Coordinates of C-alpha atoms (C1' of nucleotides) in Angstrom, one line a residue:
Chain A
M94 CA -21.8 -8.1 2.5
S95 CA -25.1 -7.6 4.1
T96 CA -24.1 -6.5 7.6
T97 CA -20.7 -5.0 7.0
P98 CA -21.2 -2.8 4.0
E99 CA -18.5 -0.5 5.2
V100 CA -15.4 -2.8 5.1
A101 CA -14.9 -2.3 1.4
G102 CA -15.2 1.5 1.8
V103 CA -12.7 1.6 4.7
L104 CA -10.3 -0.6 2.8
R105 CA -10.5 1.6 -0.3
R106 CA -10.1 4.8 1.7
F107 CA -7.2 3.3 3.5
N108 CA -5.7 2.2 0.2
R109 CA -5.7 5.8 -1.0
T110 CA -4.1 7.1 2.2
Y111 CA -1.6 4.3 1.9
T112 CA -0.4 4.8 -1.6
Q113 CA 0.1 8.5 -1.0
R114 CA 2.0 8.2 2.3
I115 CA 3.3 4.8 3.3
G116 CA 3.9 3.8 -0.3
A117 CA 6.9 6.0 -0.2
L118 CA 8.5 3.3 1.9
D119 CA 9.1 1.5 -1.3
E120 CA 10.7 4.5 -2.9
S121 CA 13.2 4.6 -0.1
F122 CA 14.8 1.8 -2.0
L123 CA 15.6 4.2 -4.7
G124 CA 18.6 6.4 -4.8
L125 CA 21.1 3.6 -4.4
G126 CA 21.7 3.3 -8.1
L127 CA 19.2 0.5 -8.6
P128 CA 15.8 0.7 -10.1
L129 CA 12.9 -0.2 -7.8
S130 CA 12.3 -3.7 -9.2
S131 CA 16.0 -4.7 -8.8
A132 CA 16.1 -3.2 -5.3
R133 CA 13.0 -5.1 -4.3
L134 CA 14.6 -8.2 -5.7
V135 CA 17.7 -7.8 -3.6
F136 CA 15.4 -7.3 -0.6
E137 CA 13.4 -10.4 -1.4
I138 CA 16.5 -12.6 -1.9
G139 CA 17.6 -11.5 1.6
V140 CA 20.6 -12.8 3.6
D141 CA 19.4 -16.4 3.3
G142 CA 19.1 -16.5 -0.4
A143 CA 16.0 -17.8 -2.2
G144 CA 15.0 -20.0 -5.1
V145 CA 14.3 -18.4 -8.4
G146 CA 10.8 -19.8 -8.6
D147 CA 10.1 -18.7 -5.1
L148 CA 11.1 -15.2 -6.0
R149 CA 8.9 -15.3 -9.0
S150 CA 5.8 -16.2 -7.1
R151 CA 6.6 -13.8 -4.2
L152 CA 7.1 -10.8 -6.5
G153 CA 4.6 -11.9 -9.2
L154 CA 7.1 -11.5 -12.0
D155 CA 7.3 -13.0 -15.4
S156 CA 10.0 -15.7 -15.5
G157 CA 11.8 -14.0 -18.4
Y158 CA 11.8 -10.6 -16.7
L159 CA 13.0 -12.0 -13.4
S160 CA 15.8 -13.9 -15.2
R161 CA 16.9 -10.7 -16.8
L162 CA 16.8 -8.8 -13.5
L163 CA 19.0 -11.5 -11.9
R164 CA 21.4 -11.3 -14.8
T165 CA 21.9 -7.5 -14.3
L166 CA 22.4 -8.0 -10.5
E167 CA 24.9 -10.7 -11.3
S168 CA 26.8 -8.5 -13.6
R169 CA 27.0 -5.8 -11.0
G170 CA 28.5 -8.4 -8.6
L171 CA 25.6 -8.2 -6.1
V172 CA 24.1 -11.6 -6.6
T173 CA 25.2 -15.1 -7.5
V174 CA 22.8 -17.6 -9.0
G175 CA 23.8 -21.3 -8.5
P176 CA 22.1 -24.7 -9.0
D177 CA 19.8 -26.2 -6.5
P178 CA 21.5 -29.4 -5.2
A179 CA 18.2 -31.2 -4.9
D180 CA 16.9 -30.4 -8.4
G181 CA 19.1 -29.5 -11.2
R182 CA 16.4 -27.5 -13.0
R183 CA 16.0 -25.1 -10.2
R184 CA 18.4 -22.3 -9.3
T185 CA 18.9 -20.4 -6.1
A186 CA 20.0 -16.8 -5.9
S187 CA 22.0 -15.5 -3.0
L188 CA 23.7 -12.2 -2.2
T189 CA 27.4 -11.6 -2.5
P190 CA 29.1 -9.8 0.3
S191 CA 28.7 -6.6 -1.6
G192 CA 25.0 -7.4 -2.2
G193 CA 24.7 -8.0 1.5
R194 CA 26.0 -4.6 2.2
L195 CA 23.5 -3.1 -0.2
L196 CA 20.7 -4.9 1.5
E197 CA 21.8 -3.5 4.8
R198 CA 21.7 0.0 3.4
L199 CA 18.2 -0.6 1.9
E200 CA 17.0 -1.9 5.3
Q201 CA 18.5 1.2 6.9
R202 CA 16.8 3.6 4.6
S203 CA 13.5 1.9 4.9
D204 CA 13.8 1.9 8.6
D205 CA 14.7 5.6 8.7
L206 CA 11.7 6.5 6.6
A207 CA 9.4 4.4 8.8
H208 CA 10.7 6.2 11.8
R209 CA 10.3 9.6 10.2
L210 CA 6.8 8.8 9.2
V211 CA 5.6 8.1 12.8
A212 CA 7.8 10.7 14.4
P213 CA 5.1 13.4 14.7
L214 CA 2.9 11.0 16.7
T215 CA 2.9 10.8 20.4
E216 CA 4.1 7.6 22.1
R217 CA 0.6 6.5 22.7
Q218 CA -0.5 7.1 19.2
R219 CA 2.5 5.2 17.9
A220 CA 1.5 2.2 20.1
R221 CA -2.1 2.4 18.8
L222 CA -0.8 2.5 15.2
A223 CA 1.4 -0.4 15.7
E224 CA -1.4 -2.4 17.2
A225 CA -3.8 -1.5 14.4
L226 CA -1.4 -2.3 11.7
G227 CA -0.5 -5.6 13.4
T228 CA -4.1 -6.6 13.5
A229 CA -4.7 -5.5 9.9
D230 CA -1.7 -7.4 8.8
L231 CA -2.7 -10.6 10.3
L232 CA -6.3 -10.4 9.0
V233 CA -5.3 -9.4 5.5
R234 CA -2.8 -12.2 5.4
A235 CA -5.4 -14.6 6.7
A236 CA -7.9 -13.4 4.1
T237 CA -5.4 -14.0 1.2
V238 CA -4.2 -17.4 2.1
S239 CA -5.0 -19.7 -0.8
L240 CA -6.3 -23.2 -0.2
D241 CA -5.2 -25.5 -2.9
A242 CA -5.8 -29.1 -3.6
V243 CA -2.5 -30.8 -4.1
D244 CA -1.4 -34.3 -5.0
P245 CA -1.6 -36.2 -1.7
A246 CA 1.6 -38.1 -2.6
G247 CA 3.4 -35.1 -4.0
R248 CA 6.1 -32.8 -2.7
R249 CA 3.9 -30.0 -1.5
A250 CA 1.8 -32.4 0.6
A251 CA 4.9 -34.0 2.0
A252 CA 6.4 -30.6 2.9
A253 CA 3.3 -29.5 4.7
M254 CA 2.9 -32.8 6.5
E255 CA 6.4 -32.6 7.7
H256 CA 5.4 -29.5 9.7
Y257 CA 2.5 -31.4 11.1
F258 CA 4.6 -34.4 12.2
A259 CA 7.2 -32.2 13.7
E260 CA 4.7 -30.4 15.8
L261 CA 3.1 -33.5 17.1
D262 CA 6.6 -34.8 18.0
R263 CA 7.2 -31.6 19.9
R264 CA 3.9 -31.6 21.7
F265 CA 3.4 -35.3 22.6
P266 CA 5.1 -36.2 25.8
G267 CA 6.7 -39.4 24.3
G268 CA 7.3 -37.8 20.9
F269 CA 5.5 -38.9 17.7
D270 CA 6.4 -41.5 15.1
P271 CA 4.5 -41.2 11.9
G272 CA 5.6 -44.7 10.7
E273 CA 4.9 -45.1 7.0
P274 CA 2.2 -42.6 6.4
T275 CA -0.2 -43.5 3.6
P276 CA -1.4 -40.6 1.6
P277 CA -5.1 -39.7 2.0
D278 CA -7.6 -39.5 -0.8
S279 CA -7.2 -35.7 -1.1
F280 CA -5.0 -33.2 0.5
T281 CA -5.3 -29.4 0.9
V282 CA -2.4 -27.0 1.5
A283 CA -2.9 -23.4 2.6
T284 CA -0.1 -21.3 1.3
S285 CA 1.0 -17.8 2.1
D286 CA 4.0 -16.2 0.5
G287 CA 4.8 -19.5 -1.0
R288 CA 5.1 -21.3 2.4
P289 CA 2.7 -23.8 3.8
V290 CA 0.8 -22.4 6.7
A291 CA -1.9 -25.0 7.2
C292 CA -2.9 -28.3 5.7
G293 CA -5.3 -31.2 6.0
G294 CA -6.4 -34.3 4.3
V295 CA -9.7 -36.1 3.7
Q296 CA -10.0 -39.9 3.4
Q297 CA -12.8 -42.3 3.1
I298 CA -13.1 -44.7 6.0
G299 CA -16.4 -46.3 5.3
A300 CA -19.5 -45.9 3.2
G301 CA -20.4 -42.2 3.2
V302 CA -18.0 -41.6 6.0
A303 CA -14.9 -39.4 5.6
E304 CA -12.1 -38.7 8.0
V305 CA -10.3 -35.4 8.3
K306 CA -6.6 -36.2 8.9
R307 CA -3.3 -34.5 9.5
M308 CA -4.9 -31.1 9.9
W309 CA -2.3 -28.6 11.0
V310 CA -2.1 -24.8 11.4
D311 CA 1.1 -22.9 11.8
P312 CA 1.4 -21.6 15.4
E313 CA 2.0 -18.1 14.1
W314 CA -1.3 -18.2 12.3
R315 CA -3.5 -19.3 15.2
G316 CA -6.2 -16.8 16.2
A317 CA -6.7 -15.6 12.6
G318 CA -9.6 -18.0 11.9
L319 CA -7.5 -20.0 9.5
G320 CA -8.2 -23.3 11.2
S321 CA -12.0 -22.9 11.0
R322 CA -11.8 -21.9 7.4
L323 CA -9.7 -24.9 6.5
L324 CA -12.0 -27.2 8.4
R325 CA -15.0 -25.8 6.5
H326 CA -13.1 -26.2 3.3
L327 CA -12.2 -29.9 4.1
E328 CA -15.9 -30.5 4.9
G329 CA -16.7 -29.1 1.5
V330 CA -14.2 -31.5 -0.1
A331 CA -15.8 -34.4 1.7
A332 CA -19.3 -33.4 0.8
D333 CA -18.3 -33.0 -2.9
A334 CA -16.9 -36.5 -2.8
G335 CA -20.4 -37.7 -1.7
H336 CA -19.7 -38.3 2.0
L337 CA -22.4 -37.7 4.5
V338 CA -20.5 -37.7 7.8
V339 CA -17.0 -36.4 8.8
R340 CA -15.1 -37.9 11.6
L341 CA -11.7 -37.0 13.2
D342 CA -9.6 -38.0 16.0
T343 CA -7.3 -36.0 18.2
N344 CA -5.1 -35.9 21.3
G345 CA -5.9 -34.2 24.6
T346 CA -2.8 -32.2 24.3
L347 CA -4.2 -30.3 21.3
S348 CA -6.6 -28.1 23.3
E349 CA -7.0 -25.3 20.7
A350 CA -7.9 -27.8 18.1
I351 CA -10.5 -29.5 20.3
A352 CA -12.1 -26.1 21.1
M353 CA -12.3 -25.4 17.4
Y354 CA -13.9 -28.7 16.6
E355 CA -16.6 -28.0 19.2
R356 CA -17.2 -24.5 17.9
A357 CA -17.5 -26.0 14.4
G358 CA -20.4 -28.3 15.5
Y359 CA -18.5 -31.5 16.1
T360 CA -19.7 -33.9 18.8
A361 CA -17.7 -36.4 20.7
I362 CA -18.2 -40.1 19.8
E363 CA -16.7 -43.4 20.7
R364 CA -13.3 -44.5 19.5
Y365 CA -13.6 -45.6 15.8
N366 CA -10.0 -46.5 15.0
D367 CA -6.9 -47.9 16.6
N368 CA -4.7 -44.9 16.3
P369 CA -2.5 -45.2 19.4
Y370 CA -2.0 -41.4 19.6
A371 CA -5.8 -40.6 19.5
E372 CA -7.7 -40.0 22.7
L373 CA -10.7 -38.1 21.6
F374 CA -13.1 -38.8 18.6
F375 CA -15.5 -36.4 16.9
E376 CA -18.2 -36.5 14.3
K377 CA -20.3 -34.1 12.3
A378 CA -23.0 -34.7 9.8
L379 CA -22.7 -32.8 6.5
D380 CA -25.8 -31.0 5.5
Chain B
M969 CA 12.4 5.7 19.2
S970 CA 13.5 4.6 22.6
T971 CA 10.4 3.0 23.9
T972 CA 8.6 1.9 20.8
P973 CA 11.3 0.3 18.7
E974 CA 8.7 -2.0 17.0
V975 CA 6.5 0.6 15.3
A976 CA 8.9 0.8 12.3
G977 CA 9.1 -2.9 12.1
V978 CA 5.3 -3.4 12.1
L979 CA 5.0 -0.7 9.6
R980 CA 7.5 -2.3 7.3
R981 CA 6.0 -5.7 7.7
F982 CA 2.6 -4.3 6.9
N983 CA 4.0 -2.5 3.9
R984 CA 5.2 -5.8 2.5
T985 CA 1.9 -7.5 3.1
Y986 CA 0.1 -4.6 1.7
T987 CA 1.9 -4.3 -1.6
Q988 CA 1.5 -7.9 -2.3
R989 CA -2.2 -8.1 -1.4
I990 CA -4.2 -4.9 -1.2
G991 CA -1.9 -3.2 -3.7
A992 CA -3.9 -5.2 -6.3
L993 CA -6.8 -2.8 -5.6
D994 CA -5.0 -0.3 -7.8
E995 CA -4.6 -2.8 -10.5
S996 CA -8.4 -3.2 -10.5
F997 CA -8.2 0.0 -12.4
L998 CA -6.7 -1.9 -15.2
G999 CA -8.5 -3.7 -18.0
L1000 CA -10.7 -0.9 -19.0
G1001 CA -8.4 0.1 -21.8
L1002 CA -6.6 2.8 -19.8
P1003 CA -3.1 2.6 -18.3
L1004 CA -2.9 2.8 -14.5
S1005 CA -1.8 6.4 -14.3
S1006 CA -4.6 7.6 -16.6
A1007 CA -7.2 5.6 -14.6
R1008 CA -5.9 7.0 -11.3
L1009 CA -6.2 10.4 -12.8
V1010 CA -9.8 9.9 -13.8
F1011 CA -10.4 8.7 -10.3
E1012 CA -8.7 11.7 -8.8
I1013 CA -10.7 14.2 -11.0
G1014 CA -13.8 12.6 -9.7
V1015 CA -17.4 13.7 -10.3
D1016 CA -16.7 17.2 -9.0
G1017 CA -13.7 17.9 -11.2
A1018 CA -10.4 19.3 -9.8
G1019 CA -7.8 21.9 -10.6
V1020 CA -4.8 20.9 -12.5
G1021 CA -2.3 22.0 -9.9
D1022 CA -4.4 20.2 -7.3
L1023 CA -4.2 17.0 -9.2
R1024 CA -0.5 17.5 -9.6
S1025 CA 0.1 17.7 -5.9
R1026 CA -2.3 14.9 -5.0
L1027 CA -0.8 12.5 -7.4
G1028 CA 2.8 13.8 -7.2
L1029 CA 3.2 14.1 -10.9
D1030 CA 5.5 16.2 -13.0
S1031 CA 3.5 19.1 -14.6
G1032 CA 4.5 18.1 -18.1
Y1033 CA 3.6 14.5 -17.6
L1034 CA 0.2 15.4 -16.1
S1035 CA -0.5 17.8 -18.9
R1036 CA 0.1 15.0 -21.4
L1037 CA -2.1 12.6 -19.5
L1038 CA -4.9 15.2 -19.6
R1039 CA -4.4 15.6 -23.3
T1040 CA -4.8 11.9 -24.0
L1041 CA -7.9 11.7 -21.8
E1042 CA -9.3 14.7 -23.6
S1043 CA -8.6 13.2 -27.0
R1044 CA -10.6 10.1 -25.9
G1045 CA -13.5 12.3 -24.9
L1046 CA -13.3 11.4 -21.2
V1047 CA -12.2 14.7 -19.8
T1048 CA -12.6 18.4 -20.6
V1049 CA -10.1 21.0 -19.3
G1050 CA -11.3 24.5 -19.0
P1051 CA -10.1 27.8 -17.5
D1052 CA -10.5 28.6 -13.9
P1053 CA -12.8 31.7 -13.7
A1054 CA -10.9 33.1 -10.7
D1055 CA -7.4 32.9 -12.2
G1056 CA -6.7 32.7 -15.9
R1057 CA -3.5 30.8 -15.4
R1058 CA -5.1 27.9 -13.7
R1059 CA -7.2 25.3 -15.4
T1060 CA -9.7 22.8 -14.1
A1061 CA -10.4 19.3 -15.3
S1062 CA -13.8 17.7 -15.2
L1063 CA -15.2 14.5 -16.5
T1064 CA -17.4 14.3 -19.6
P1065 CA -20.5 12.1 -19.3
S1066 CA -18.6 9.3 -20.8
G1067 CA -15.7 9.9 -18.4
G1068 CA -18.3 9.8 -15.6
R1069 CA -19.4 6.4 -16.7
L1070 CA -15.9 5.2 -16.8
L1071 CA -15.4 6.4 -13.3
E1072 CA -18.4 4.5 -12.1
R1073 CA -17.0 1.4 -13.7
L1074 CA -13.7 2.0 -12.0
E1075 CA -15.4 2.4 -8.6
Q1076 CA -17.4 -0.7 -9.2
R1077 CA -14.3 -2.8 -9.9
S1078 CA -12.4 -1.5 -7.0
D1079 CA -15.4 -2.2 -4.8
D1080 CA -15.8 -5.7 -6.1
L1081 CA -12.1 -6.4 -5.5
A1082 CA -12.3 -5.1 -2.0
H1083 CA -15.3 -7.3 -1.2
R1084 CA -13.6 -10.3 -2.7
L1085 CA -10.5 -9.6 -0.6
V1086 CA -12.4 -9.7 2.7
A1087 CA -14.8 -12.4 1.6
P1088 CA -12.9 -15.3 3.3
L1089 CA -13.1 -13.6 6.7
T1090 CA -15.9 -14.1 9.1
E1091 CA -18.3 -11.2 10.0
R1092 CA -16.4 -10.5 13.2
Q1093 CA -13.0 -10.5 11.6
R1094 CA -14.2 -8.1 8.9
A1095 CA -15.4 -5.8 11.6
R1096 CA -12.1 -6.0 13.3
L1097 CA -10.3 -5.4 10.1
A1098 CA -12.4 -2.3 9.4
E1099 CA -11.7 -0.9 12.8
A1100 CA -8.0 -1.5 12.6
L1101 CA -7.8 0.0 9.2
G1102 CA -9.9 3.0 10.2
T1103 CA -7.6 3.6 13.2
A1104 CA -4.5 3.2 11.1
D1105 CA -5.9 5.5 8.4
L1106 CA -6.6 8.3 10.9
L1107 CA -3.2 8.0 12.5
V1108 CA -1.2 7.8 9.3
R1109 CA -3.0 10.8 8.0
A1110 CA -2.5 12.7 11.2
A1111 CA 1.2 11.8 11.1
T1112 CA 1.6 13.1 7.6
V1113 CA -0.2 16.4 8.0
S1114 CA 2.3 19.2 7.2
L1115 CA 2.3 22.3 9.2
D1116 CA 3.3 25.3 7.1
A1117 CA 3.9 28.9 7.9
V1118 CA 1.8 30.9 5.4
D1119 CA 1.4 34.6 4.7
P1120 CA -1.1 35.8 7.4
A1121 CA -2.8 38.0 4.9
G1122 CA -2.6 35.6 2.0
R1123 CA -5.0 33.3 0.3
R1124 CA -4.2 30.1 2.2
A1125 CA -4.6 31.8 5.5
A1126 CA -7.9 33.3 4.5
A1127 CA -9.2 30.0 3.3
A1128 CA -8.4 28.3 6.5
M1129 CA -9.8 31.1 8.7
E1130 CA -13.0 30.9 6.8
H1131 CA -13.5 27.4 8.1
Y1132 CA -12.8 28.7 11.6
F1133 CA -15.3 31.5 11.4
A1134 CA -17.9 29.3 9.9
E1135 CA -17.6 26.9 12.7
L1136 CA -17.8 29.6 15.4
D1137 CA -20.9 30.9 13.6
R1138 CA -22.4 27.4 13.8
R1139 CA -21.6 26.8 17.4
F1140 CA -22.2 30.1 19.1
P1141 CA -25.9 30.4 20.1
G1142 CA -26.1 33.9 18.6
G1143 CA -23.8 33.2 15.7
F1144 CA -20.5 34.9 15.1
D1145 CA -19.4 38.0 13.4
P1146 CA -15.7 38.2 12.6
G1147 CA -15.9 41.9 11.8
E1148 CA -12.8 43.2 10.1
P1149 CA -10.2 40.5 11.1
T1150 CA -6.7 41.9 11.3
P1151 CA -4.1 39.3 10.3
P1152 CA -1.9 38.1 13.1
D1153 CA 1.9 38.2 13.1
S1154 CA 2.2 34.7 11.9
F1155 CA -0.2 32.0 10.7
T1156 CA 0.2 28.3 10.4
V1157 CA -2.0 26.0 8.3
A1158 CA -2.0 22.3 8.6
T1159 CA -2.7 20.7 5.2
S1160 CA -3.7 17.2 4.2
D1161 CA -4.3 16.2 0.6
G1162 CA -4.2 19.9 -0.3
R1163 CA -7.0 20.9 2.1
P1164 CA -6.6 22.9 5.2
V1165 CA -7.5 20.7 8.2
A1166 CA -6.3 22.9 11.0
C1167 CA -4.9 26.4 11.5
G1168 CA -3.8 28.9 14.1
G1169 CA -2.1 32.3 14.4
V1170 CA 0.3 33.9 16.8
Q1171 CA 0.3 37.6 17.7
Q1172 CA 2.2 39.7 20.1
I1173 CA -0.1 41.4 22.6
G1174 CA 2.5 42.8 25.0
A1175 CA 6.2 42.7 25.9
G1176 CA 7.2 39.0 25.8
V1177 CA 3.6 38.0 25.6
A1178 CA 2.0 36.2 22.6
E1179 CA -1.5 35.2 22.0
V1180 CA -2.6 32.1 20.1
K1181 CA -5.6 33.1 17.9
R1182 CA -8.0 31.5 15.5
M1183 CA -7.0 28.0 16.2
W1184 CA -9.2 25.5 14.5
V1185 CA -9.2 21.8 13.9
D1186 CA -11.5 20.2 11.3
P1187 CA -14.2 18.2 13.2
E1188 CA -13.3 15.1 11.2
W1189 CA -9.8 15.2 12.5
R1190 CA -10.4 15.5 16.2
G1191 CA -9.2 12.7 18.4
A1192 CA -6.1 12.3 16.2
G1193 CA -3.9 14.5 18.3
L1194 CA -3.7 17.1 15.7
G1195 CA -4.8 19.9 18.0
S1196 CA -2.1 19.2 20.5
R1197 CA 0.5 19.0 17.9
L1198 CA -0.6 22.3 16.3
L1199 CA -0.6 24.0 19.7
R1200 CA 2.9 22.8 20.5
H1201 CA 3.9 24.0 17.1
L1202 CA 2.4 27.5 17.7
E1203 CA 4.1 27.6 21.1
G1204 CA 7.4 26.9 19.3
V1205 CA 6.6 29.7 16.9
A1206 CA 6.0 32.1 19.8
A1207 CA 9.1 31.0 21.6
D1208 CA 11.2 31.5 18.4
A1209 CA 9.9 35.0 18.2
G1210 CA 11.3 35.7 21.6
H1211 CA 8.1 35.5 23.7
L1212 CA 8.0 34.1 27.2
V1213 CA 4.3 33.6 27.8
V1214 CA 1.4 32.5 25.6
R1215 CA -2.2 33.5 26.3
L1216 CA -5.4 32.5 24.6
D1217 CA -9.1 33.1 25.1
T1218 CA -12.0 30.8 24.3
N1219 CA -15.7 30.3 24.7
G1220 CA -17.4 27.9 27.1
T1221 CA -19.1 26.2 24.1
L1222 CA -15.8 24.8 22.8
S1223 CA -15.4 22.1 25.4
E1224 CA -12.9 19.9 23.5
A1225 CA -10.6 22.8 23.0
I1226 CA -10.7 23.7 26.7
A1227 CA -9.9 20.2 27.7
M1228 CA -6.9 20.2 25.3
Y1229 CA -5.6 23.5 26.7
E1230 CA -5.7 22.1 30.2
R1231 CA -3.9 18.9 29.1
A1232 CA -1.3 21.0 27.5
G1233 CA -0.4 22.8 30.7
Y1234 CA -2.5 26.0 30.4
T1235 CA -3.9 27.6 33.5
A1236 CA -7.0 29.8 33.8
I1237 CA -6.3 33.5 34.2
E1238 CA -8.3 36.7 34.4
R1239 CA -9.8 38.4 31.4
Y1240 CA -7.0 40.1 29.5
N1241 CA -8.9 41.6 26.5
D1242 CA -12.3 42.8 25.5
N1243 CA -13.3 40.1 23.0
P1244 CA -17.0 39.9 23.4
Y1245 CA -17.1 36.2 22.5
A1246 CA -14.5 35.1 25.0
E1247 CA -15.5 33.7 28.3
L1248 CA -12.4 31.8 29.4
F1249 CA -8.8 32.9 29.5
F1250 CA -5.6 30.8 29.7
E1251 CA -1.9 31.3 30.0
K1252 CA 1.2 29.1 29.8
A1253 CA 4.8 30.0 30.4
L1254 CA 7.2 28.9 27.6
D1255 CA 10.3 27.2 28.9
Chain C
dT1203 C1' 3.6 49.5 -17.1
dC1204 C1' 7.4 46.8 -16.1
dA1205 C1' 9.7 43.2 -13.7
dT1206 C1' 8.9 39.1 -11.5
dG1207 C1' 6.5 35.1 -10.3
dT1208 C1' 3.1 31.3 -11.2
dG1209 C1' 0.6 27.8 -13.7
dT1210 C1' 0.3 25.1 -17.7
dC1211 C1' 1.8 23.4 -22.0
dT1212 C1' 4.9 21.3 -25.8
dG1213 C1' 8.9 19.0 -27.5
dA1214 C1' 12.5 15.8 -27.1
dC1215 C1' 14.2 12.6 -24.5
dT1216 C1' 15.5 8.2 -21.3
dA1217 C1' 14.5 4.6 -18.2
dT1218 C1' 11.7 1.1 -16.4
dA1219 C1' 8.5 -2.4 -16.6
dG1220 C1' 6.5 -5.9 -18.7
dT1221 C1' 5.0 -9.5 -22.5
dC1222 C1' 5.4 -13.4 -25.5
dA1223 C1' 7.4 -17.2 -28.0
dG1224 C1' 10.4 -20.5 -28.1
dA1225 C1' 14.9 -23.0 -26.7
dC1226 C1' 16.9 -26.2 -23.7
dA1227 C1' 18.3 -29.0 -19.9
dA1228 C1' 16.9 -31.7 -16.0
dC1229 C1' 13.4 -34.5 -14.0
dC1230 C1' 9.7 -37.9 -13.7
dT1231 C1' 6.9 -41.8 -15.3
dC1232 C1' 5.9 -45.5 -17.7
Chain D
dG132 C1' 14.8 -44.6 -23.1
dA133 C1' 10.7 -42.2 -25.0
dG134 C1' 7.5 -38.8 -24.0
dG135 C1' 5.8 -35.4 -21.4
dT136 C1' 6.6 -31.9 -17.7
dT137 C1' 8.9 -28.3 -15.1
dG138 C1' 12.1 -24.6 -14.3
dT139 C1' 15.0 -21.3 -16.3
dC140 C1' 16.9 -18.7 -19.9
dT141 C1' 17.4 -15.7 -24.3
dG142 C1' 15.7 -12.8 -28.0
dA143 C1' 12.7 -9.5 -29.7
dC144 C1' 9.4 -6.7 -28.7
dT145 C1' 5.9 -2.8 -26.7
dA146 C1' 4.0 0.1 -23.3
dT147 C1' 4.3 3.0 -19.5
dA148 C1' 6.4 6.2 -16.6
dG149 C1' 9.0 9.8 -15.9
dT150 C1' 12.5 13.8 -16.7
dC151 C1' 14.1 18.3 -18.3
dA152 C1' 14.3 22.6 -20.7
dG153 C1' 12.0 26.1 -22.4
dA154 C1' 7.8 28.7 -24.2
dC155 C1' 4.0 31.4 -23.1
dA156 C1' 0.0 33.6 -21.0
dC157 C1' -1.8 35.5 -17.0
dA158 C1' -1.3 37.6 -12.4
dT159 C1' 0.7 40.6 -8.9
dG160 C1' 2.8 44.4 -6.8
dA161 C1' 6.0 48.2 -6.9

DNA sequence: TCATGTGTCTGACTATAGTCAGACAACCTC
DNA sequence: GAGGTTGTCTGACTATAGTCAGACACATGA
């Protein structure tokens, strides 16, 4: 706040410009015989379908309201809602062929409008705009990732860890076998649009000593500072639990991670465990 | 469209991110006992007040609807609506002291939310975001400027020309006296948010020869390509009127303008009029 | 001064968006 | 298999947003 007093102002000014001009992109959904909220819903269901709860959180709707919207789309033959095979309480919505055609037309309209919007710009200006919006997009998304403590043995933790293990398996020359992973003392998942985009656990490994484990950041999200933020967060978790020192191990393959640890003030130490995949070991004192 | 197919995609992706995250900035207006549209209206009236028609075009509201919104704000003692001294049909809205206090609180909330939004970012990221949004803002605004042919002797033309004359007066060492300006054959005003941001006229000065006159771009808008776009537009106007050549004169003081003319394919020629303020003369053949 | 246009207002509507409480079935844990 | 939790659904609402037609006063230009 102290040294960048203008960010908020720029943001607010942009907000104004935005609602007046680009906001019309949403209204391009109109005129196909559907109210805006229903059209947005069709859009959000998409070709792959989506869980009802997922839709609710992505669109920020009341469950009753969403249910009713789905009912009207169903009655128009645009959507079918069926049970989730994995959990009988959940339901998944997907588009019928006619719903798919509607989605295509929505996409088309939205695309046309976007093109028309940038048409008066020169080629170079368009490129500049695309770059600026891309940057803003990444940063805004990064800023609004939410870091939540989840049950280390629960479903959300498992789903996030799966990404982590899958990536290790891809990156390690001989693959990676997680064995029977034991849940850490606490686990944090970073979520954006309902999907896990980063995660990490904290576990006590000695008196006053915590280990950061299974830290992972989605490849698409690297370079947005999410890793550092998560690491700071996990250090906070460890400090709150009364630990004085944080350790972690890693593998030489994971060069971005190593660079980040060093930037964050970690120093290399001797091997402190028998993890066969670990080659490098770091430590940092909590203040 | 051919070489930058991705702009529309980036724009649409950003739109999605935006409505979900920054869109909440608007909702910060809520919770002060006013519905969103009324709060936006208070915001748009601002400390300086605003004409009713102006508000209508800025907010894109139906005149009946706006009138009703003003009535409810009036009945709550937040706004007064009085006659415009210059034109008895028009009315101007301004905030009462209590309306002004409400506005301050709205600003405060919006500001707080903007700060909270960028809080998770590092200083550097915030600076990057501010820069990206600033660029996007300028370009989007530039893209959505509308170029309208107006009555060369009418009010809109006069208002725009006033800016032009004022600027010349500021920039010329000995000031500038427009004398009795005669309206050109056609006049174009570029408008953004209801304000003139650029203008220019076209006038026949010989058989098949047109002159571009009184071309002006708001200083805040320079660097956004608005000048070139306007110039191209005026050339189009001249070509449509059957002219084959466009000429223009300028003063050595106006260096940005000169650079722009050269970029646009104009070449220096001999003096072709007796304008005492003109020092440089340019010409371009229309294709 | 008359015809025409412009800017605002009222009345009478409709459609859309959203809220809240509670029912109910499937699931999970002990 | 009892008790609590989660996910979805229905019913009964209210608030907000927006539309359209027409009235009326003022302005403008022939």
